[in-house]
Amino acid sequence: MYDRIKGFRDFYPGEMAARRATIDTLEDTARGYGFREIDTPALERAEMWTDKSGDDIVDELYAFEDQGGRHVTLTPELTPTVARMVVAKQQELSKPIKWFSTRPFWRYEQVQQGRQREFYQTNVDIFGSSEPEADAEILAWAADAMTSLGLTGEHFEFRISHRDILGGVLESYDAEVDTEDAIRAVDKSDKLSTAEYHDLLIGAGLTADQAVEFDDLIAGGDLEEVREFANTERVDAAVDNLQNVLAAADDFGAREFCTISLETARGLDYYTGVVFECFDSAGEVSRSIFGGGRYDDLIESFGGQPTPAVGVAPGHATLPLLLQRAGVWPEEAVTTDYYVLQIGDTRTEAARIARDLRERGHVVETDVAGRSFGSQLNYADSINAETVVIAGEQDLANDEVTIKDMASGDQLQVPFESFPGEHERPTLADFE
């Protein structure tokens, strides 16, 4: 026997049915907003990551040299790939560009709850608009997707912030502060003790007193207090932008799910404006469910024309944790509309019934293993068949088939030529 590789998962039919229902909900919601589906390669040039993050990042990648001598990697995230795609056809694409996709990614990292080495995300992005309405539409899509999955405001919240608020406040101090290091410290703050957090802020250039002051100011989340404290154009513009995004989110129906949280920073350096993370309101899921934000400089950094962008990426490892805790995870079970049961030499007739039912869009199975009546009926029960159509030699000799409702156990004989007849979804009740 071969063991499954650590950090990679198998999905058997029941769990896959629940995953598929979840993915379909996210994607159908995206289509309703006019996002268009794309697909992207599993393999990219490793330089797309090492050029921006240094060679040390290779330790986190599934990177190797291919037979053509190219340094390549299984893609650890989508953003650089879609940036490359936008740059390749930037002049041809209508703006704003609204794309979504669901696919796997790979990172060599520590396996833990909600984090695997192969993981799936649904990415939803808008390129080509710097307006607050674009950020708000991303929030609205995320809110609609979550509520369509059966969640309510009691189950989740979006903690929303702005990178320029954090950066502007840090720059207002009379000190040489490494802004990016300080923002990374803010991003880690909920996982650290107060002393550890302050030590990181001090290491980024703040004094001990400034670290305490900064912590208190950011934790308070009062935008006007932050504006007055910093007294800079950068913070003024960021506060105005965040307020405008929230106002648009109110119009779009997502404001009720948003909480101002200036301690939400998103650690990746390419974020430039509004950022947010989705959390379990009850605190039972210990990490963020997903996050997103604005990354206006990324396309230009890949050689394209300046193009504002904003996006979000729910992950299909963490999202099920929230759905399960909220009691709305889809049932992990296969379902079947009809099982056409054969007794004797009735393959031709059974196949006709199965084809007619499938043409009406139903899930239909029939015997392909030469099993007995009892074995077929047990199998139909195991696949949750709603209705069994029994095509037996004796019934067919009388031009009849038997319909059996599996929930009630009731059954009825009906004319062979009349089934399924004019009925789109024939059941026992249609022939009584």
Coordinates of C-alpha atoms in Angstrom, one line a residue:
M1 CA 0.0 0.0 0.0
Y2 CA 1.1 3.5 -0.7
D3 CA 0.5 6.2 1.9
R4 CA -1.0 9.6 1.0
I5 CA 1.6 12.4 1.0
K6 CA 1.5 14.7 4.1
G7 CA -0.4 17.9 3.4
F8 CA -2.4 16.5 0.5
R9 CA -5.9 15.3 0.8
D10 CA -8.3 12.7 -0.7
F11 CA -11.9 13.7 -1.2
Y12 CA -14.4 10.8 -1.3
P13 CA -17.8 11.2 -3.0
G14 CA -19.7 12.4 0.0
E15 CA -17.3 15.1 1.1
M16 CA -16.7 16.0 -2.5
A17 CA -20.5 16.5 -2.9
A18 CA -20.4 19.0 0.0
R19 CA -17.3 20.7 -1.4
R20 CA -18.9 21.0 -4.9
A21 CA -22.0 22.5 -3.5
T22 CA -19.9 25.1 -1.7
I23 CA -17.8 25.9 -4.7
D24 CA -20.9 26.2 -6.9
T25 CA -22.4 28.7 -4.5
L26 CA -19.3 30.9 -4.5
E27 CA -19.0 30.7 -8.3
D28 CA -22.7 31.2 -9.1
T29 CA -22.6 34.3 -6.8
A30 CA -19.6 35.6 -8.7
R31 CA -21.3 35.1 -12.1
G32 CA -24.3 37.1 -10.7
Y33 CA -22.0 40.1 -10.3
G34 CA -20.6 39.7 -13.8
F35 CA -17.3 38.1 -12.9
R36 CA -16.0 35.9 -15.7
E37 CA -14.3 32.6 -15.1
I38 CA -10.7 32.0 -16.1
D39 CA -8.3 29.1 -15.7
T40 CA -4.6 29.3 -15.1
P41 CA -1.5 26.9 -15.2
A42 CA -0.4 24.8 -12.4
L43 CA 3.3 25.6 -13.3
E44 CA 4.9 29.0 -13.5
R45 CA 8.5 30.3 -13.7
A46 CA 9.8 30.4 -10.1
E47 CA 11.3 33.8 -10.9
M48 CA 7.8 35.3 -10.6
W49 CA 8.3 34.8 -6.8
T50 CA 12.1 34.8 -6.3
D51 CA 12.5 38.1 -8.1
K52 CA 10.2 39.9 -5.7
S53 CA 10.7 37.9 -2.5
G54 CA 14.3 36.6 -2.8
D55 CA 15.7 33.1 -3.2
D56 CA 14.8 32.2 0.4
I57 CA 11.2 31.8 -0.7
V58 CA 12.1 28.7 -2.6
D59 CA 12.0 26.8 0.7
E60 CA 8.3 27.5 0.7
L61 CA 7.7 26.4 -2.9
Y62 CA 7.4 23.2 -4.8
A63 CA 10.1 24.4 -7.1
F64 CA 12.4 22.4 -9.4
E65 CA 14.3 22.5 -12.7
D66 CA 12.4 21.0 -15.6
Q67 CA 13.8 19.0 -18.5
G68 CA 14.3 22.2 -20.5
G69 CA 16.5 23.7 -17.7
R70 CA 13.8 26.2 -16.6
H71 CA 13.4 27.0 -12.9
V72 CA 9.7 26.4 -12.3
T73 CA 7.3 26.0 -9.4
L74 CA 3.8 24.7 -8.7
T75 CA 1.9 28.0 -8.2
P76 CA 1.6 28.9 -4.5
E77 CA -1.0 31.7 -5.1
L78 CA -2.9 33.2 -8.0
T79 CA -2.1 36.9 -7.9
P80 CA 1.2 36.9 -9.8
T81 CA -0.4 34.7 -12.5
V82 CA -3.4 36.9 -13.1
A83 CA -1.0 39.9 -13.1
R84 CA 1.0 38.2 -15.8
M85 CA -2.2 37.5 -17.7
V86 CA -3.4 41.1 -17.5
V87 CA -0.1 42.5 -18.7
A88 CA -0.1 40.1 -21.6
K89 CA -3.4 41.4 -23.0
Q90 CA -3.7 44.7 -21.2
Q91 CA -4.7 46.7 -24.3
E92 CA -7.2 44.2 -25.5
L93 CA -9.2 43.7 -22.2
S94 CA -12.2 45.8 -21.5
K95 CA -12.0 47.6 -18.1
P96 CA -12.8 46.9 -15.4
I97 CA -11.6 43.4 -15.8
K98 CA -13.6 41.1 -13.5
W99 CA -12.3 37.6 -13.1
F100 CA -12.8 34.6 -10.9
S101 CA -11.4 31.0 -10.7
T102 CA -11.3 28.1 -8.3
R103 CA -8.2 25.9 -8.4
P104 CA -5.5 24.3 -6.3
F105 CA -2.3 25.8 -5.1
W106 CA 0.8 24.4 -3.4
R107 CA 3.0 25.6 -0.6
Y108 CA 5.6 23.6 1.4
E109 CA 4.6 24.7 4.9
Q110 CA 3.7 23.3 8.3
V111 CA 0.5 21.3 8.1
Q112 CA -2.2 22.3 10.7
Q113 CA -5.9 22.7 11.0
G114 CA -7.2 24.7 8.0
R115 CA -3.8 24.6 6.3
Q116 CA -2.6 22.0 3.9
R117 CA 0.3 21.9 1.4
E118 CA -2.2 21.5 -1.5
F119 CA -5.1 23.8 -1.0
Y120 CA -8.0 25.3 -3.0
Q121 CA -9.1 28.9 -3.3
T122 CA -11.8 30.7 -5.2
N123 CA -10.2 34.0 -6.3
V124 CA -12.3 37.0 -7.2
D125 CA -10.6 40.1 -8.6
I126 CA -11.4 43.5 -10.2
F127 CA -8.7 45.2 -12.3
G128 CA -8.9 48.7 -13.7
S129 CA -10.9 50.7 -11.1
S130 CA -9.6 52.7 -8.1
E131 CA -13.1 53.8 -7.1
P132 CA -14.5 52.8 -3.7
E133 CA -17.3 51.0 -5.4
A134 CA -14.8 48.4 -6.6
D135 CA -13.7 47.6 -3.1
A136 CA -17.3 47.6 -2.0
E137 CA -18.4 45.2 -4.7
I138 CA -15.7 42.7 -3.6
L139 CA -17.1 43.0 0.0
A140 CA -20.6 42.6 -1.3
W141 CA -19.8 39.5 -3.3
A142 CA -18.1 38.0 -0.3
A143 CA -21.1 38.8 1.9
D144 CA -23.6 37.5 -0.6
A145 CA -21.6 34.3 -1.0
M146 CA -21.4 33.7 2.7
T147 CA -25.1 34.3 3.3
S148 CA -26.0 32.1 0.2
L149 CA -24.1 29.4 2.0
G150 CA -26.5 29.7 4.9
L151 CA -24.4 31.9 7.2
T152 CA -25.7 35.1 8.9
G153 CA -24.1 38.1 10.7
E154 CA -24.0 36.0 13.8
H155 CA -21.5 33.7 12.2
F156 CA -19.0 35.9 10.5
E157 CA -17.6 39.5 10.3
F158 CA -15.3 41.3 7.9
R159 CA -12.6 43.2 9.8
I160 CA -11.7 46.1 7.6
S161 CA -8.8 48.5 7.6
H162 CA -6.5 50.6 5.3
R163 CA -2.8 50.1 4.9
D164 CA -2.1 53.8 4.4
I165 CA -3.7 54.6 7.8
L166 CA -1.2 52.3 9.5
G167 CA 1.7 53.5 7.3
G168 CA 0.7 57.2 7.7
V169 CA 0.5 56.9 11.5
L170 CA 3.9 55.2 11.7
E171 CA 5.4 57.8 9.5
S172 CA 4.1 60.6 11.7
Y173 CA 6.4 59.6 14.5
D174 CA 9.7 61.4 14.8
A175 CA 11.7 58.3 14.3
E176 CA 13.2 56.1 11.6
V177 CA 10.5 53.5 11.4
D178 CA 10.7 50.5 9.1
T179 CA 7.0 50.8 8.1
E180 CA 6.7 47.4 6.5
D181 CA 8.2 45.6 9.4
A182 CA 5.9 47.5 11.8
I183 CA 2.9 46.6 9.6
R184 CA 4.0 42.9 9.7
A185 CA 4.1 43.2 13.5
V186 CA 0.5 44.5 13.5
D187 CA -0.5 41.6 11.3
K188 CA 0.9 39.2 13.8
S189 CA -0.4 41.0 16.9
D190 CA -3.3 38.7 17.7
K191 CA -1.0 35.7 17.9
L192 CA 1.5 37.5 20.2
S193 CA 1.6 38.6 23.8
T194 CA 1.5 42.4 24.3
A195 CA 5.1 42.4 25.3
E196 CA 6.1 40.4 22.2
Y197 CA 4.1 42.7 20.0
H198 CA 5.6 45.8 21.5
D199 CA 9.1 44.3 21.1
L200 CA 8.5 43.9 17.4
L201 CA 7.3 47.5 17.1
I202 CA 10.4 48.6 18.9
G203 CA 12.5 46.5 16.6
A204 CA 10.9 48.3 13.7
G205 CA 12.0 51.7 15.1
L206 CA 9.5 52.9 17.6
T207 CA 10.4 53.8 21.2
A208 CA 8.8 51.8 24.0
D209 CA 6.5 54.7 24.8
Q210 CA 5.6 55.1 21.1
A211 CA 4.9 51.4 20.8
V212 CA 2.3 51.6 23.6
E213 CA 0.8 54.8 22.2
F214 CA 0.6 53.3 18.7
D215 CA -1.0 50.1 20.0
D216 CA -3.6 51.9 22.0
L217 CA -4.5 54.2 19.1
I218 CA -4.8 51.5 16.6
A219 CA -6.7 49.2 18.9
G220 CA -9.3 52.0 19.6
G221 CA -10.3 52.0 15.9
D222 CA -11.6 55.6 16.0
L223 CA -10.9 57.0 12.6
E224 CA -11.3 60.6 13.5
E225 CA -9.0 60.2 16.5
V226 CA -6.4 58.6 14.2
R227 CA -6.9 61.4 11.7
E228 CA -6.3 64.0 14.3
F229 CA -3.3 62.2 15.8
A230 CA -1.4 61.8 12.5
N231 CA -2.5 65.1 11.0
T232 CA -1.1 64.1 7.6
E233 CA -2.5 64.2 4.0
R234 CA -1.8 60.5 3.7
V235 CA -3.9 59.5 6.7
D236 CA -6.6 62.0 5.7
A237 CA -6.9 60.5 2.3
A238 CA -6.9 56.9 3.7
V239 CA -9.6 57.7 6.2
D240 CA -11.7 59.3 3.6
N241 CA -11.2 56.3 1.3
L242 CA -12.1 53.8 3.9
Q243 CA -15.2 55.8 4.9
N244 CA -16.2 56.0 1.2
V245 CA -15.8 52.2 0.8
L246 CA -17.9 51.6 3.8
A247 CA -20.6 54.0 2.5
A248 CA -20.7 52.1 -0.8
A249 CA -20.7 48.8 1.0
D250 CA -23.8 50.1 2.9
D251 CA -25.6 50.7 -0.5
F252 CA -24.5 47.3 -1.7
G253 CA -25.8 45.5 1.3
A254 CA -22.5 44.5 2.9
R255 CA -21.9 47.2 5.6
E256 CA -23.7 45.2 8.3
F257 CA -20.9 42.6 8.1
C258 CA -18.0 45.1 8.3
T259 CA -16.2 46.1 11.5
I260 CA -13.5 48.7 11.5
S261 CA -10.4 47.0 12.8
L262 CA -7.1 48.9 12.2
E263 CA -5.2 45.9 13.6
T264 CA -6.1 44.1 10.4
A265 CA -3.0 44.6 8.3
R266 CA -2.6 41.7 5.8
G267 CA 1.1 40.9 6.0
L268 CA 1.8 40.8 2.2
D269 CA 3.7 43.8 1.1
Y270 CA 1.8 44.2 -2.2
Y271 CA -1.4 45.4 -0.5
T272 CA -1.8 49.2 -0.9
G273 CA -5.2 50.4 0.4
V274 CA -8.3 48.9 1.9
V275 CA -7.7 45.4 3.4
F276 CA -10.0 43.0 5.2
E277 CA -10.3 39.6 6.7
C278 CA -13.2 37.4 7.4
F279 CA -13.4 35.9 10.9
D280 CA -15.7 33.6 12.8
S281 CA -17.8 35.9 15.0
A282 CA -18.0 33.2 17.7
G283 CA -14.2 32.9 17.8
E284 CA -14.3 29.1 17.4
V285 CA -12.1 29.1 14.3
S286 CA -8.8 30.3 15.6
R287 CA -7.6 31.9 12.3
S288 CA -9.1 34.1 9.6
I289 CA -11.4 32.4 7.2
F290 CA -10.1 34.4 4.3
G291 CA -8.9 37.9 3.4
G292 CA -8.5 40.3 0.6
G293 CA -7.8 43.9 -0.3
R294 CA -6.4 46.4 -2.8
Y295 CA -3.1 45.9 -4.6
D296 CA -2.8 48.8 -7.0
D297 CA 0.9 48.5 -7.8
L298 CA 1.2 44.9 -8.7
I299 CA 0.4 45.0 -12.4
E300 CA 2.9 47.8 -12.9
S301 CA 5.5 45.7 -11.0
F302 CA 5.0 43.0 -13.6
G303 CA 5.8 45.3 -16.5
G304 CA 2.2 46.5 -17.2
Q305 CA 0.6 49.9 -17.3
P306 CA -0.5 51.3 -13.9
T307 CA -3.7 49.4 -13.1
P308 CA -5.5 49.5 -9.8
A309 CA -6.8 46.2 -8.5
V310 CA -8.7 44.7 -5.6
G311 CA -9.6 41.1 -4.8
V312 CA -10.4 38.4 -2.3
A313 CA -9.7 34.6 -2.1
P314 CA -11.8 32.3 0.2
G315 CA -9.9 29.1 0.9
H316 CA -11.6 25.8 0.8
A317 CA -9.7 24.5 3.9
T318 CA -10.8 27.2 6.3
L319 CA -14.3 28.0 5.0
P320 CA -15.6 24.5 5.7
L321 CA -14.5 24.9 9.3
L322 CA -16.8 27.9 9.7
L323 CA -19.7 26.2 7.8
Q324 CA -19.4 23.1 10.0
R325 CA -19.4 25.1 13.2
A326 CA -22.4 27.1 12.1
G327 CA -24.2 23.9 11.2
V328 CA -24.7 24.8 7.5
W329 CA -22.0 22.6 5.9
P330 CA -23.8 20.7 3.1
E331 CA -24.7 17.1 3.8
E332 CA -21.8 14.8 2.9
A333 CA -23.9 12.3 0.9
V334 CA -24.4 11.3 -2.7
T335 CA -27.9 11.7 -4.1
T336 CA -29.5 9.9 -7.0
D337 CA -32.9 10.7 -8.6
Y338 CA -33.6 7.3 -10.2
Y339 CA -32.2 3.8 -10.1
V340 CA -33.5 1.6 -13.0
L341 CA -33.4 -1.9 -11.7
Q342 CA -33.2 -4.8 -14.1
I343 CA -34.7 -8.3 -13.6
G344 CA -33.8 -10.8 -16.3
D345 CA -33.0 -9.9 -19.9
T346 CA -34.3 -6.3 -19.8
R347 CA -31.3 -4.2 -20.6
T348 CA -32.8 -2.7 -23.8
E349 CA -35.9 -1.5 -22.0
A350 CA -34.0 -0.3 -18.9
A351 CA -31.5 1.6 -21.0
R352 CA -34.4 3.4 -22.8
I353 CA -35.9 4.5 -19.5
A354 CA -32.5 5.6 -18.2
R355 CA -31.8 7.7 -21.3
D356 CA -35.2 9.4 -21.3
L357 CA -34.7 10.3 -17.6
R358 CA -31.2 11.6 -18.2
E359 CA -32.4 13.7 -21.1
R360 CA -34.6 15.5 -18.6
G361 CA -31.6 16.4 -16.5
H362 CA -31.8 13.7 -13.8
V363 CA -29.2 11.7 -12.1
V364 CA -29.8 8.1 -13.1
E365 CA -28.1 4.8 -12.5
T366 CA -28.8 1.3 -13.7
D367 CA -27.1 -2.1 -13.2
V368 CA -23.8 -2.6 -14.8
A369 CA -22.6 -5.5 -12.6
G370 CA -25.1 -8.3 -13.3
R371 CA -26.4 -8.2 -9.7
S372 CA -29.5 -9.9 -8.2
F373 CA -32.7 -8.0 -7.4
G374 CA -31.8 -7.7 -3.7
S375 CA -28.3 -6.5 -4.4
Q376 CA -29.6 -3.9 -6.8
L377 CA -32.2 -2.7 -4.3
N378 CA -29.5 -2.4 -1.6
Y379 CA -27.3 -0.5 -3.9
A380 CA -30.1 1.9 -4.8
D381 CA -30.6 2.5 -1.1
S382 CA -26.8 3.1 -0.6
I383 CA -26.8 5.9 -3.2
N384 CA -29.9 7.5 -1.8
A385 CA -32.0 6.9 -4.9
E386 CA -35.3 8.7 -4.5
T387 CA -37.2 6.5 -7.0
V388 CA -36.5 3.0 -8.2
V389 CA -37.9 1.9 -11.6
I390 CA -38.1 -1.9 -11.8
A391 CA -37.9 -3.2 -15.3
G392 CA -38.7 -6.9 -14.9
E393 CA -39.3 -9.6 -17.5
Q394 CA -42.7 -10.4 -16.1
D395 CA -43.8 -6.8 -15.9
L396 CA -42.6 -6.0 -19.4
A397 CA -44.4 -9.0 -20.8
N398 CA -47.5 -7.0 -19.7
D399 CA -46.0 -3.8 -21.0
E400 CA -45.5 -2.5 -17.5
V401 CA -42.8 -1.3 -15.2
T402 CA -42.9 -0.9 -11.4
I403 CA -42.2 2.5 -9.7
K404 CA -41.0 2.3 -6.1
D405 CA -40.8 5.3 -3.8
M406 CA -37.8 4.6 -1.6
A407 CA -38.8 6.9 1.3
S408 CA -42.2 5.4 1.8
G409 CA -41.7 1.9 0.3
D410 CA -44.9 2.3 -1.7
Q411 CA -44.9 1.0 -5.3
L412 CA -47.1 1.0 -8.3
Q413 CA -47.2 -0.6 -11.8
V414 CA -47.5 1.8 -14.7
P415 CA -47.5 1.3 -18.5
F416 CA -44.0 0.9 -19.9
E417 CA -44.7 3.3 -22.9
S418 CA -46.0 6.0 -20.5
F419 CA -42.9 6.2 -18.4
P420 CA -41.5 8.8 -18.1
G421 CA -44.0 10.1 -20.8
E422 CA -44.8 13.8 -20.5
H423 CA -43.6 14.1 -16.9
E424 CA -40.4 16.0 -16.3
R425 CA -39.8 14.4 -12.9
P426 CA -42.1 11.4 -12.7
T427 CA -42.9 10.1 -9.2
L428 CA -45.4 7.6 -7.8
A429 CA -47.9 10.4 -7.2
D430 CA -48.1 11.2 -10.9
F431 CA -49.6 7.8 -11.7
E432 CA -51.8 7.2 -8.7

